[in-house]
CSV table of C-alpha atoms in Angstrom, one decimal:
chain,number,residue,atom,x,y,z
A,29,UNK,CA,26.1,26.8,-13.7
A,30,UNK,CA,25.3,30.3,-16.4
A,31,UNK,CA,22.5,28.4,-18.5
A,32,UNK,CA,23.2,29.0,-21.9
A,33,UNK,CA,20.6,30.7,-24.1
A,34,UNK,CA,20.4,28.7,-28.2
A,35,UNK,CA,21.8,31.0,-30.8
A,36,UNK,CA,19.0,32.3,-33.4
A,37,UNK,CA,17.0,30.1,-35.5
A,38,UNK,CA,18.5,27.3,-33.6
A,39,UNK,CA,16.6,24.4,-31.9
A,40,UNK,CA,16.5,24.6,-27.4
A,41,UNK,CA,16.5,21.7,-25.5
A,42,UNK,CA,12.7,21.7,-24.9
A,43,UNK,CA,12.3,22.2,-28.8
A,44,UNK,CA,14.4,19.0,-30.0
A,45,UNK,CA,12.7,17.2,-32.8
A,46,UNK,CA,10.6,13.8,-31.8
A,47,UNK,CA,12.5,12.0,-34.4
A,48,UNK,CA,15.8,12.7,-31.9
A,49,UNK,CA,13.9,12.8,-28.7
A,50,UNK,CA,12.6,9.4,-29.0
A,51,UNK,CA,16.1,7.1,-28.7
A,52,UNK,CA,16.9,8.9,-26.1
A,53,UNK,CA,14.3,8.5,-24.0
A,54,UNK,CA,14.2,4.5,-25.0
A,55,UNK,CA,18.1,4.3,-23.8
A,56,UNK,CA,16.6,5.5,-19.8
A,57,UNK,CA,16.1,3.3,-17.0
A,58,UNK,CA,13.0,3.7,-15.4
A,59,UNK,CA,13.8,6.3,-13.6
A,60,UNK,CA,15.4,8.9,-15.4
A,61,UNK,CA,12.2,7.8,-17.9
A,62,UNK,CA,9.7,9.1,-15.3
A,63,UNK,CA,11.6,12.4,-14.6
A,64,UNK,CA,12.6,13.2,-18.4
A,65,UNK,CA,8.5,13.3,-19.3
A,66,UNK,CA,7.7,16.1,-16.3
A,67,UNK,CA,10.4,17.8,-17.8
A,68,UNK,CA,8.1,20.2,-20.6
A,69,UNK,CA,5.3,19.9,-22.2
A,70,UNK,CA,7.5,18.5,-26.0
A,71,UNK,CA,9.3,15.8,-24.2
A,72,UNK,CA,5.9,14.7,-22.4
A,73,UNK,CA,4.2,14.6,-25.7
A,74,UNK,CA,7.6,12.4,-26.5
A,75,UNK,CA,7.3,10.2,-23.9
A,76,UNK,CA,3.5,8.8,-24.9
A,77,UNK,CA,5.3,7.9,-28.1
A,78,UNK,CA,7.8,5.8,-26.4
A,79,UNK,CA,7.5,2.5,-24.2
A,80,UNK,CA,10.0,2.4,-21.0
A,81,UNK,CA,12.4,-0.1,-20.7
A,82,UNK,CA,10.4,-2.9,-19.0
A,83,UNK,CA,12.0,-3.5,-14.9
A,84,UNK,CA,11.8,-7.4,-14.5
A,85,UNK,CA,11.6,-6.4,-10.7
A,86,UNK,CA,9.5,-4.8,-8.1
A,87,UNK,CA,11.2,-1.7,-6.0
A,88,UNK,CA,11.8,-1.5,-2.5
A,89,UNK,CA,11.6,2.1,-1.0
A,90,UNK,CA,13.7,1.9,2.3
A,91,UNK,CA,12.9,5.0,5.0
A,92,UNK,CA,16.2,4.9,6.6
A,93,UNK,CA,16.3,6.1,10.7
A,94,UNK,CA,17.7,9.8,11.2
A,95,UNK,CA,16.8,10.6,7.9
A,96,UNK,CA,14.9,13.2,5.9
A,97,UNK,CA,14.1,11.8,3.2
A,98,UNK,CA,13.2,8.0,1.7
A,99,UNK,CA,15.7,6.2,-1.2
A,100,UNK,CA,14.4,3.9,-3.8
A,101,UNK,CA,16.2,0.3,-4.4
A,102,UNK,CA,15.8,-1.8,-7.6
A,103,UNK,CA,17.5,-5.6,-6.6
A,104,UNK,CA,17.2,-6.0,-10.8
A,105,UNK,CA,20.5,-3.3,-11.0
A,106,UNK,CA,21.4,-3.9,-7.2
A,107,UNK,CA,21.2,0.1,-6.9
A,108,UNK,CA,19.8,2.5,-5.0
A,109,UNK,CA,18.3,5.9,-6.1
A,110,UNK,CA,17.7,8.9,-3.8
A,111,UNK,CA,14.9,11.1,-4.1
A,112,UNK,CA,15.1,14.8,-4.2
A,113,UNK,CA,12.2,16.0,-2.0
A,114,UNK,CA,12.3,16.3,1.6
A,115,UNK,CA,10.0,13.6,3.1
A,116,UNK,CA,11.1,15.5,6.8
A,117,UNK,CA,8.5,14.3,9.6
A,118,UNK,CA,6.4,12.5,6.7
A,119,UNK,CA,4.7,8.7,7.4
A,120,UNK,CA,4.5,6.7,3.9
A,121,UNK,CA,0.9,5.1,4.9
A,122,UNK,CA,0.8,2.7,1.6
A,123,UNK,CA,1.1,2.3,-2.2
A,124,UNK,CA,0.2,1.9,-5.8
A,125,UNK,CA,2.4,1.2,-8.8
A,126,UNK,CA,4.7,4.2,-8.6
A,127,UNK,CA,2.3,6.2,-6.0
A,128,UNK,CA,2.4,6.6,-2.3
A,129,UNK,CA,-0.3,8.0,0.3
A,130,UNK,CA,2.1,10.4,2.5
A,131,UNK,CA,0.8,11.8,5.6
A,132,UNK,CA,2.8,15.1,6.4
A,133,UNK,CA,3.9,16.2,10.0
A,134,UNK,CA,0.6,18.6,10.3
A,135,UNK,CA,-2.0,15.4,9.4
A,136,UNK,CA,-2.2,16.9,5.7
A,137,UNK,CA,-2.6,13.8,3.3
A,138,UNK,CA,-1.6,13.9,-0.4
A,139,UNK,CA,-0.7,11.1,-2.9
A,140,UNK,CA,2.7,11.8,-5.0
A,141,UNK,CA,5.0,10.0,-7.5
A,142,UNK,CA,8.2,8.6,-6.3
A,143,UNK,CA,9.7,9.2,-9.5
A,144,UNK,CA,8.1,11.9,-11.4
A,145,UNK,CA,7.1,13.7,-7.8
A,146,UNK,CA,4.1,14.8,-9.2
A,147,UNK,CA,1.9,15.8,-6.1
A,148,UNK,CA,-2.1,15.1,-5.4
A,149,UNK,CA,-3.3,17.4,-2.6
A,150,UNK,CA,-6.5,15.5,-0.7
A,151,UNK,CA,-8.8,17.1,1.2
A,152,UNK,CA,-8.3,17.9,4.8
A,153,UNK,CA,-8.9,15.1,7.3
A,154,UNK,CA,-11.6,16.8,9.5
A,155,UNK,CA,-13.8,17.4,5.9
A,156,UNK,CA,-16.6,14.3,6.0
A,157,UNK,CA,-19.9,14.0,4.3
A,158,UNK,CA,-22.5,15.1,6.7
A,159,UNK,CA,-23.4,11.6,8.4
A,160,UNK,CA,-23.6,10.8,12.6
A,161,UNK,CA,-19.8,10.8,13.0
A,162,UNK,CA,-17.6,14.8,13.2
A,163,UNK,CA,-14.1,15.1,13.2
A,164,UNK,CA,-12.8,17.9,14.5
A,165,UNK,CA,-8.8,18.5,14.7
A,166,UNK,CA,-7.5,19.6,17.9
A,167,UNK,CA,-3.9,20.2,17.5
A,168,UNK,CA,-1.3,18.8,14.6
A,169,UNK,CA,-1.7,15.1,15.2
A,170,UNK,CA,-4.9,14.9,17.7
A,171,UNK,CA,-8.6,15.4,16.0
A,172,UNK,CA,-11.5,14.8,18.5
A,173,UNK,CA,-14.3,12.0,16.7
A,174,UNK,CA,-18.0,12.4,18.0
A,175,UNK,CA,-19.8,9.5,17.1
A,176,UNK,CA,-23.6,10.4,17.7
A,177,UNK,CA,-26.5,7.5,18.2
A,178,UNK,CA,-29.9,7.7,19.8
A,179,UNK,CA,-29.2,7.2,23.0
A,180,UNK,CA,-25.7,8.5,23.6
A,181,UNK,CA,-23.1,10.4,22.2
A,182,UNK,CA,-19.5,8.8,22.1
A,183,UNK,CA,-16.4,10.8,21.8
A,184,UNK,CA,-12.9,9.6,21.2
A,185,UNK,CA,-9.5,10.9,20.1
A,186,UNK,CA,-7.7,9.9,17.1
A,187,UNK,CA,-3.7,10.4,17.2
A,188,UNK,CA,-2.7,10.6,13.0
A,189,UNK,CA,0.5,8.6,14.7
A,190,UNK,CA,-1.4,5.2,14.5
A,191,UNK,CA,-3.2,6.1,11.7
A,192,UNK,CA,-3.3,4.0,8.7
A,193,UNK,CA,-4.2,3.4,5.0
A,194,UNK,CA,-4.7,2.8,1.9
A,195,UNK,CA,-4.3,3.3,-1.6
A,196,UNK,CA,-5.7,2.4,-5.5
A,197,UNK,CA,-4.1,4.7,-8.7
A,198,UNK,CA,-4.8,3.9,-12.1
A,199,UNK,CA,-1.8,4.9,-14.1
A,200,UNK,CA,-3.6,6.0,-17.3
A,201,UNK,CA,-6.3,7.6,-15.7
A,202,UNK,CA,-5.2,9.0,-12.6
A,203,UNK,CA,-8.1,8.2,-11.2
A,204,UNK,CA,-7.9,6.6,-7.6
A,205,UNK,CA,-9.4,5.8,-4.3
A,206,UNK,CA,-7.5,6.7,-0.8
A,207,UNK,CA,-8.6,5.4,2.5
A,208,UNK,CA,-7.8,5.5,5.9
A,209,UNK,CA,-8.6,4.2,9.0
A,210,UNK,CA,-7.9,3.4,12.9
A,211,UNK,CA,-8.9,0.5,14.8
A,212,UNK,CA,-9.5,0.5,18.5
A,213,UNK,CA,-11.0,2.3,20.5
A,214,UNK,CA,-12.8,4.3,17.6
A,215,UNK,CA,-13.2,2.0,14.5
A,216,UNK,CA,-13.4,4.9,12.3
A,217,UNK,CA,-12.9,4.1,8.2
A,218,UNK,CA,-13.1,6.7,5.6
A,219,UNK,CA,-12.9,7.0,2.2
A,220,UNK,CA,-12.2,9.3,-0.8
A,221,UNK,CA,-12.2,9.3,-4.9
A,222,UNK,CA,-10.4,11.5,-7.2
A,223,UNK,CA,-13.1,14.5,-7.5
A,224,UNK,CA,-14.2,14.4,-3.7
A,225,UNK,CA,-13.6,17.0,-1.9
A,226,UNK,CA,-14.8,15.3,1.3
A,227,UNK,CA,-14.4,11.7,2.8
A,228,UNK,CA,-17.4,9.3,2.9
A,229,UNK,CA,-17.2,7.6,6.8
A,230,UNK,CA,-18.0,3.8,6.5
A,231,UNK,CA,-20.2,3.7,10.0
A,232,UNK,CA,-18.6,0.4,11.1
A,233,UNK,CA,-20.0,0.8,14.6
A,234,UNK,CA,-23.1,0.3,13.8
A,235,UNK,CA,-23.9,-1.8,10.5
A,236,UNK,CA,-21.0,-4.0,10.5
A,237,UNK,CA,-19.7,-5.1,13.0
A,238,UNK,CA,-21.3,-5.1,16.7
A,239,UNK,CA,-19.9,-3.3,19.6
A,240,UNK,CA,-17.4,-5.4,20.2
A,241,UNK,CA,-15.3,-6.4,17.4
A,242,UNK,CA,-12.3,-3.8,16.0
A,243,UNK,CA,-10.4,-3.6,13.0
A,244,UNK,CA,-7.3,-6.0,12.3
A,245,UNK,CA,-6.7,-5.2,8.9
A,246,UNK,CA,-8.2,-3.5,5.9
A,247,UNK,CA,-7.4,-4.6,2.2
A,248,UNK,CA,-8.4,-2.4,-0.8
A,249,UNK,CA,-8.6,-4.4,-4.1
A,250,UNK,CA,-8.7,-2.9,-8.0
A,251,UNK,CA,-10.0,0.4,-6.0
A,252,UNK,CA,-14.0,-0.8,-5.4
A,253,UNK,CA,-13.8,-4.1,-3.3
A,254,UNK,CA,-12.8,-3.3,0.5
A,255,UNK,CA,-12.2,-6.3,2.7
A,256,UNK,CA,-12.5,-5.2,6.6
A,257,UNK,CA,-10.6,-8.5,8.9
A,258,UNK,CA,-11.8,-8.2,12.7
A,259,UNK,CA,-10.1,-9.4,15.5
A,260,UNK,CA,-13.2,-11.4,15.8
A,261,UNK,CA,-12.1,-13.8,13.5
A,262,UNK,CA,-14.5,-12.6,10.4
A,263,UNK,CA,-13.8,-10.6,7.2
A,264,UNK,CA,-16.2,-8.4,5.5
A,265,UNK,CA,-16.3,-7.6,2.2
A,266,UNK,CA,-17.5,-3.9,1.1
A,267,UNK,CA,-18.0,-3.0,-2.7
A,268,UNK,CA,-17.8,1.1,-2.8
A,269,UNK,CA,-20.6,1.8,-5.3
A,270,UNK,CA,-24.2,3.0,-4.4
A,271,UNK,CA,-26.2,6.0,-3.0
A,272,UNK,CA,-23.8,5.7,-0.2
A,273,UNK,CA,-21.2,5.5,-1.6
A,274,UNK,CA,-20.3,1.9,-0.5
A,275,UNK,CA,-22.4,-1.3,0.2
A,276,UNK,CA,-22.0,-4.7,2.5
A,277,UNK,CA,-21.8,-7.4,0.1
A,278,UNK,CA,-21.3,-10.2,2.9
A,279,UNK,CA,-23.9,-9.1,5.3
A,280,UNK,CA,-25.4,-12.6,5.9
A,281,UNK,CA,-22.4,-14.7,4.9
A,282,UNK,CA,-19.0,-13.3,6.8
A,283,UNK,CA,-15.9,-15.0,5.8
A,284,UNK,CA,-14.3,-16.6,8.7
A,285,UNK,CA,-10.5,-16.0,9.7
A,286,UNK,CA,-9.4,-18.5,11.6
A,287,UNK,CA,-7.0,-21.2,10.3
A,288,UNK,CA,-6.3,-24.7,11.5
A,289,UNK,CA,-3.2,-23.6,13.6
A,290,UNK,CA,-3.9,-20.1,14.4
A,291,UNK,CA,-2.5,-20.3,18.1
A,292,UNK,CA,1.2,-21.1,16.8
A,293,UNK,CA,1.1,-18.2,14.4
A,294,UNK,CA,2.8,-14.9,15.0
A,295,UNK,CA,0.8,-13.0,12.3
A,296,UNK,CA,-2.4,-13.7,10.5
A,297,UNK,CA,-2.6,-11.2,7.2
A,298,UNK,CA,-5.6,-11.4,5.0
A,299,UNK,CA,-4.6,-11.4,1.3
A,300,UNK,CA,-7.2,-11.7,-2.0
A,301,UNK,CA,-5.6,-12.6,-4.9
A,302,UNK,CA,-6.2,-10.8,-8.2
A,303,UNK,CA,-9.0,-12.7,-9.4
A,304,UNK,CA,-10.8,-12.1,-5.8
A,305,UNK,CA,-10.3,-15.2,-3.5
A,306,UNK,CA,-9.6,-14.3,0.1
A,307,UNK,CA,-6.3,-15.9,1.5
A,308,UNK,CA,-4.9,-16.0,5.0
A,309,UNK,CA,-1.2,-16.4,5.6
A,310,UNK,CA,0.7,-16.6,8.5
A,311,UNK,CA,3.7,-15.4,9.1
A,312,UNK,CA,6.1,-17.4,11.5
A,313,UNK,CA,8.9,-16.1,13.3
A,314,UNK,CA,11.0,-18.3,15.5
A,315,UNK,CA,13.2,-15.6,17.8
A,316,UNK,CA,15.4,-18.8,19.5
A,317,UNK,CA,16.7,-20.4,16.3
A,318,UNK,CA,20.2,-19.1,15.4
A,319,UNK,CA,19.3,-19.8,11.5
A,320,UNK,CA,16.6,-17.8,9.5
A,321,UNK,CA,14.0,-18.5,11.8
A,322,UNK,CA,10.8,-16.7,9.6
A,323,UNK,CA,8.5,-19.3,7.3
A,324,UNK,CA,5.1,-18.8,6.0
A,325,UNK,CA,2.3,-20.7,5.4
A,326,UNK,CA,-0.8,-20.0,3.0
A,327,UNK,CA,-4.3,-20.9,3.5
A,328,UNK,CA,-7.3,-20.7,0.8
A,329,UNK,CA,-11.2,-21.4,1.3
A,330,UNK,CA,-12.0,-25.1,1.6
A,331,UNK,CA,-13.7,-26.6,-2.2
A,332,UNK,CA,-15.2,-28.6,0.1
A,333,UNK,CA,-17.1,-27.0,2.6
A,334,UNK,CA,-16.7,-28.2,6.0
A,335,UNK,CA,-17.7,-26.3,9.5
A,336,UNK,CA,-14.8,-27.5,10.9
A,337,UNK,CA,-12.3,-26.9,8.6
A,338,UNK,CA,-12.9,-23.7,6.5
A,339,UNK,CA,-9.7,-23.7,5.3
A,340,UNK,CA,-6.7,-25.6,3.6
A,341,UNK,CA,-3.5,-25.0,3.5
A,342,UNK,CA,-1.8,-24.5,-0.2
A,343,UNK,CA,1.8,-24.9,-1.7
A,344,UNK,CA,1.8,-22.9,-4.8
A,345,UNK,CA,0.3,-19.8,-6.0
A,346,UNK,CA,0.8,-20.9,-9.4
A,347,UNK,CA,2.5,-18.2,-11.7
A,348,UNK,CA,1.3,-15.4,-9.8
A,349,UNK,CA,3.5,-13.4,-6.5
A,350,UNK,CA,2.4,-12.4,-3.2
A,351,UNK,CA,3.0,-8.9,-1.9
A,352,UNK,CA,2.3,-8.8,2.1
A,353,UNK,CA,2.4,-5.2,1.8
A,354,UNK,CA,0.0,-4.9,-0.6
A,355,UNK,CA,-2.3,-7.5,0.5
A,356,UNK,CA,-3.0,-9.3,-2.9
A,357,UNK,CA,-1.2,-11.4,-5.8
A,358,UNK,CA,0.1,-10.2,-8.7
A,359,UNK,CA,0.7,-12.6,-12.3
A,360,UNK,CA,4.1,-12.3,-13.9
A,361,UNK,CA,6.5,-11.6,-11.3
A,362,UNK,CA,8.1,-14.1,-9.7
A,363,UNK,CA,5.8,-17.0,-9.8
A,364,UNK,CA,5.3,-18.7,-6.2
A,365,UNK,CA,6.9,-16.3,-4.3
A,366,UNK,CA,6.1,-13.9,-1.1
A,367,UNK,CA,7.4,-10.4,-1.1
A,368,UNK,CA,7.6,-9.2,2.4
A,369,UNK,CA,9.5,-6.8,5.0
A,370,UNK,CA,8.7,-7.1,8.8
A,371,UNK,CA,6.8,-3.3,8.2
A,372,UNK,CA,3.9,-5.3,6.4
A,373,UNK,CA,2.2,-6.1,9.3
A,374,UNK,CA,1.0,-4.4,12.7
A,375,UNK,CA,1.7,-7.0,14.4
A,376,UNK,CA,5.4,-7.0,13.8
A,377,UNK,CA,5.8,-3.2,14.0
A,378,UNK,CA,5.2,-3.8,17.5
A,379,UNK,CA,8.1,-6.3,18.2
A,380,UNK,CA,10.6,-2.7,19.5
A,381,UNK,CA,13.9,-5.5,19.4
A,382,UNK,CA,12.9,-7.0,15.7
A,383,UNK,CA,15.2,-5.8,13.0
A,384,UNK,CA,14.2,-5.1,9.7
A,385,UNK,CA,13.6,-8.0,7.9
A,386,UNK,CA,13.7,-7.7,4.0
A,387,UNK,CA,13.3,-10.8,1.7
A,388,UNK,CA,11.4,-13.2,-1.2
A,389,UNK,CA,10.2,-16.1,-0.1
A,390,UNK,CA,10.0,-19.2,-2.6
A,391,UNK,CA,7.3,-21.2,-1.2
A,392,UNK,CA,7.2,-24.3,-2.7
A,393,UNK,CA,11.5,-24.5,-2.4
A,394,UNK,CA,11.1,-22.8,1.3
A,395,UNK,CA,14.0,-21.2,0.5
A,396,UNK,CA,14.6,-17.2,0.7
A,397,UNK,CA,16.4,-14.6,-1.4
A,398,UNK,CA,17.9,-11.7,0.8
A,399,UNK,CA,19.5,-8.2,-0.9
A,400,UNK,CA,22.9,-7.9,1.0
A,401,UNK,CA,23.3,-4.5,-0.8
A,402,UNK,CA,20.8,-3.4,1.7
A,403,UNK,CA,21.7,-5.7,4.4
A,404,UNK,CA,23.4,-3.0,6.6
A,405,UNK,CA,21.3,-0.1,6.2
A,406,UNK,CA,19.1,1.2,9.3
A,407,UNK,CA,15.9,1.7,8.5
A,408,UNK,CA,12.6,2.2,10.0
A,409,UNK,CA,10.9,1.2,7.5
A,410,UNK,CA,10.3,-1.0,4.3
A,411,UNK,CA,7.6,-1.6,1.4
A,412,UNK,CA,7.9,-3.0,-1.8
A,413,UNK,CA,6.1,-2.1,-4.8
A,414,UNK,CA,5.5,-2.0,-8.6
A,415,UNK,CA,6.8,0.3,-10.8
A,416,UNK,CA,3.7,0.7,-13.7
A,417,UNK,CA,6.3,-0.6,-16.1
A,418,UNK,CA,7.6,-3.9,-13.5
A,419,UNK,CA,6.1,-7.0,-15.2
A,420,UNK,CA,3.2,-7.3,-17.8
């Protein structure tokens, strides 16, 4: 389409008035919202005048299978929204509000927008504050880790394809914290904030856990408290302050893992809530029932202490939601419920014959909300999150 030039001493589009701007910009979804403010620097200036209209619902963003690209889903309007940048050969490694950590098919990691696609470029993978661990890469997806200790020097390789991480962005501030890590056989954690221009390598090997133990999980909460699960049945918790950039805060008092029925459970996943209590809940899948066979079942520290029961199991999360995906709770949702798809955990990623499974979970009711708009897509993947406008 010819674009059409404004006749003299006329107004162009990125020249409108504020005063005509501004109702326009409070009529968009969400959305159209985010991509509107990107689109000069007047209707920027516009949109810090002018509150969005408030989504009463978190997002899904579906990667379908065969695709190129990822499409956004909003259950509040029961539509689906495709993006317009090629996400070809990318892996979406985690979230925050309206930001995702994307890992490109040459190991290059960068944090963008959904909406907006605004891009952050982060520094190469193989770039680490001098410490006793390298990395150097070795081809697109292979980087060779030396690991050096007084007595021996350990070397391992690290495929980006089970790489995985994690991500904090503060809206306002754009400031934000991006980690990742693998687990077995190197135990290798690294971290960077917005200003680094390397990663600061968390020597798990040697001050946290012993020799033996690898890395379950890893939950990043409010971008300073890190929460490292073994498969050792122990959680530590890591507050990323200090001369070194990070510092164990549970060094002489681990929190233990293990629930009182562990051994039926398909899935642990260590959640802390937004006011900092670690959670465990277990995800249950029953393959041989020909009804929704999935339940869950939420456990919280003991008040009273007991060595043989360190937790209890709970009903209600009071007004506050549970993302799986995100590993923590969130007030104002959907009080009492569990967000989940079966790409929240490893554990179910590794089930090849389990379909997708996308849904709410009511727990005190037991009962589950599924999105049938959805229902038939193929996808290879799943996460919900929170648009910085979803909720309070």
């Amino acid at each position: 389409m010819e674009k059409k030039t404004p006749k003299s001493g006329g107004y162009g589009w990125s020249k409108l008035p504020h005063d005509l701007l501004r109702p326009i910009f409070e009529s968009l979804g969400f959305p159209d919202f985010r991509r509107a403010r990107i689109v000069c620097w007047n209707w920027h200036s516009v949109s810090k005048l002018t509150l969005p209209r408030k989504t009463e619902s978190p997002w899904l963003m579906l990667i379908p299978e065969g695709d190129n690209g990822c499409v956004l889903y909003n259950p509040e309007e029961d539509k689906v929204y495709t993006t317009m940048r090629d996400f070809s050969g990318v892996r979406f490694l985690a979230n925050s509000g309206n930001w995702s950590l994307v890992l490109d098919s040459r190991s290059n990691l960068y944090i963008i927008d959904l909406f907006s696609e605004e891009k952050i470029d982060l520094p190469p993978l193989e770039s680490i504050k001098p410490c006793k661990c390298t990395l150097k890469r070795v081809g697109d997806k292979d980087f060779e880790r030396r690991v050096y200790d007084v007595r021996h020097t350990s070397v391992s390789i690290l495929r980006t394809d089970v790489m995985r991480g994690r991500l904090w962005v503060d809206e306002k501030t754009k400031e934000y914290v991006v980690l990742w890590f693998f687990n077995e056989p190197a135990n290798c954690v690294c971290f960077c904030k917005n200003g680094d221009d390397r990663y600061t390598n968390i020597p798990l090997r040697f001050n946290i856990f012993n020799r033996k133990q690898a890395i379950y999980d890893v939950v990043l909460v409010r971008g300073h408290d890190l929460y490292i699960q073994s498969n050792r049945d122990y959680i530590r918790h890591l507050r990323l302050c200090g001369p070194q950039g990070f510092e164990d805060v549970s060094w002489s008092n681990p929190v233990s893992r293990r629930t009182p029925c562990q051994l039926h459970a398909n899935c642990d996943i260590t959640v802390v809530t937004s006011s900092g209590e670690v959670m465990l809940v277990q995800s249950i899948l029953d393959k041989t029932s020909t009804e929704r066979g999935r339940s869950f079942r939420v456990f919280k520290k003991n008040p009273k202490p007991n060595p043989n029961q360190y937790y209890v199991e709970v009903d209600s999360l009071g007004d506050e939601s549970l993302f799986l995906g995100l590993r923590t709770t969130v007030p104002g949702i959907q009080p009492n419920s569990i967000y989940f798809t079966s790409y929240d955990s490893v554990c179910w990623r590794l089930l090849e014959d389990l379909n997708m499974d996308i849904c709410v979970f009511n727990l005190a009711t037991k009962t589950f909300k599924s999105f049938p708009r959805i229902s038939n897509m193929k996808l290879k993947a799943a996460r919900w999150f929170l648009p910085d406008s979803c909720g309070t």
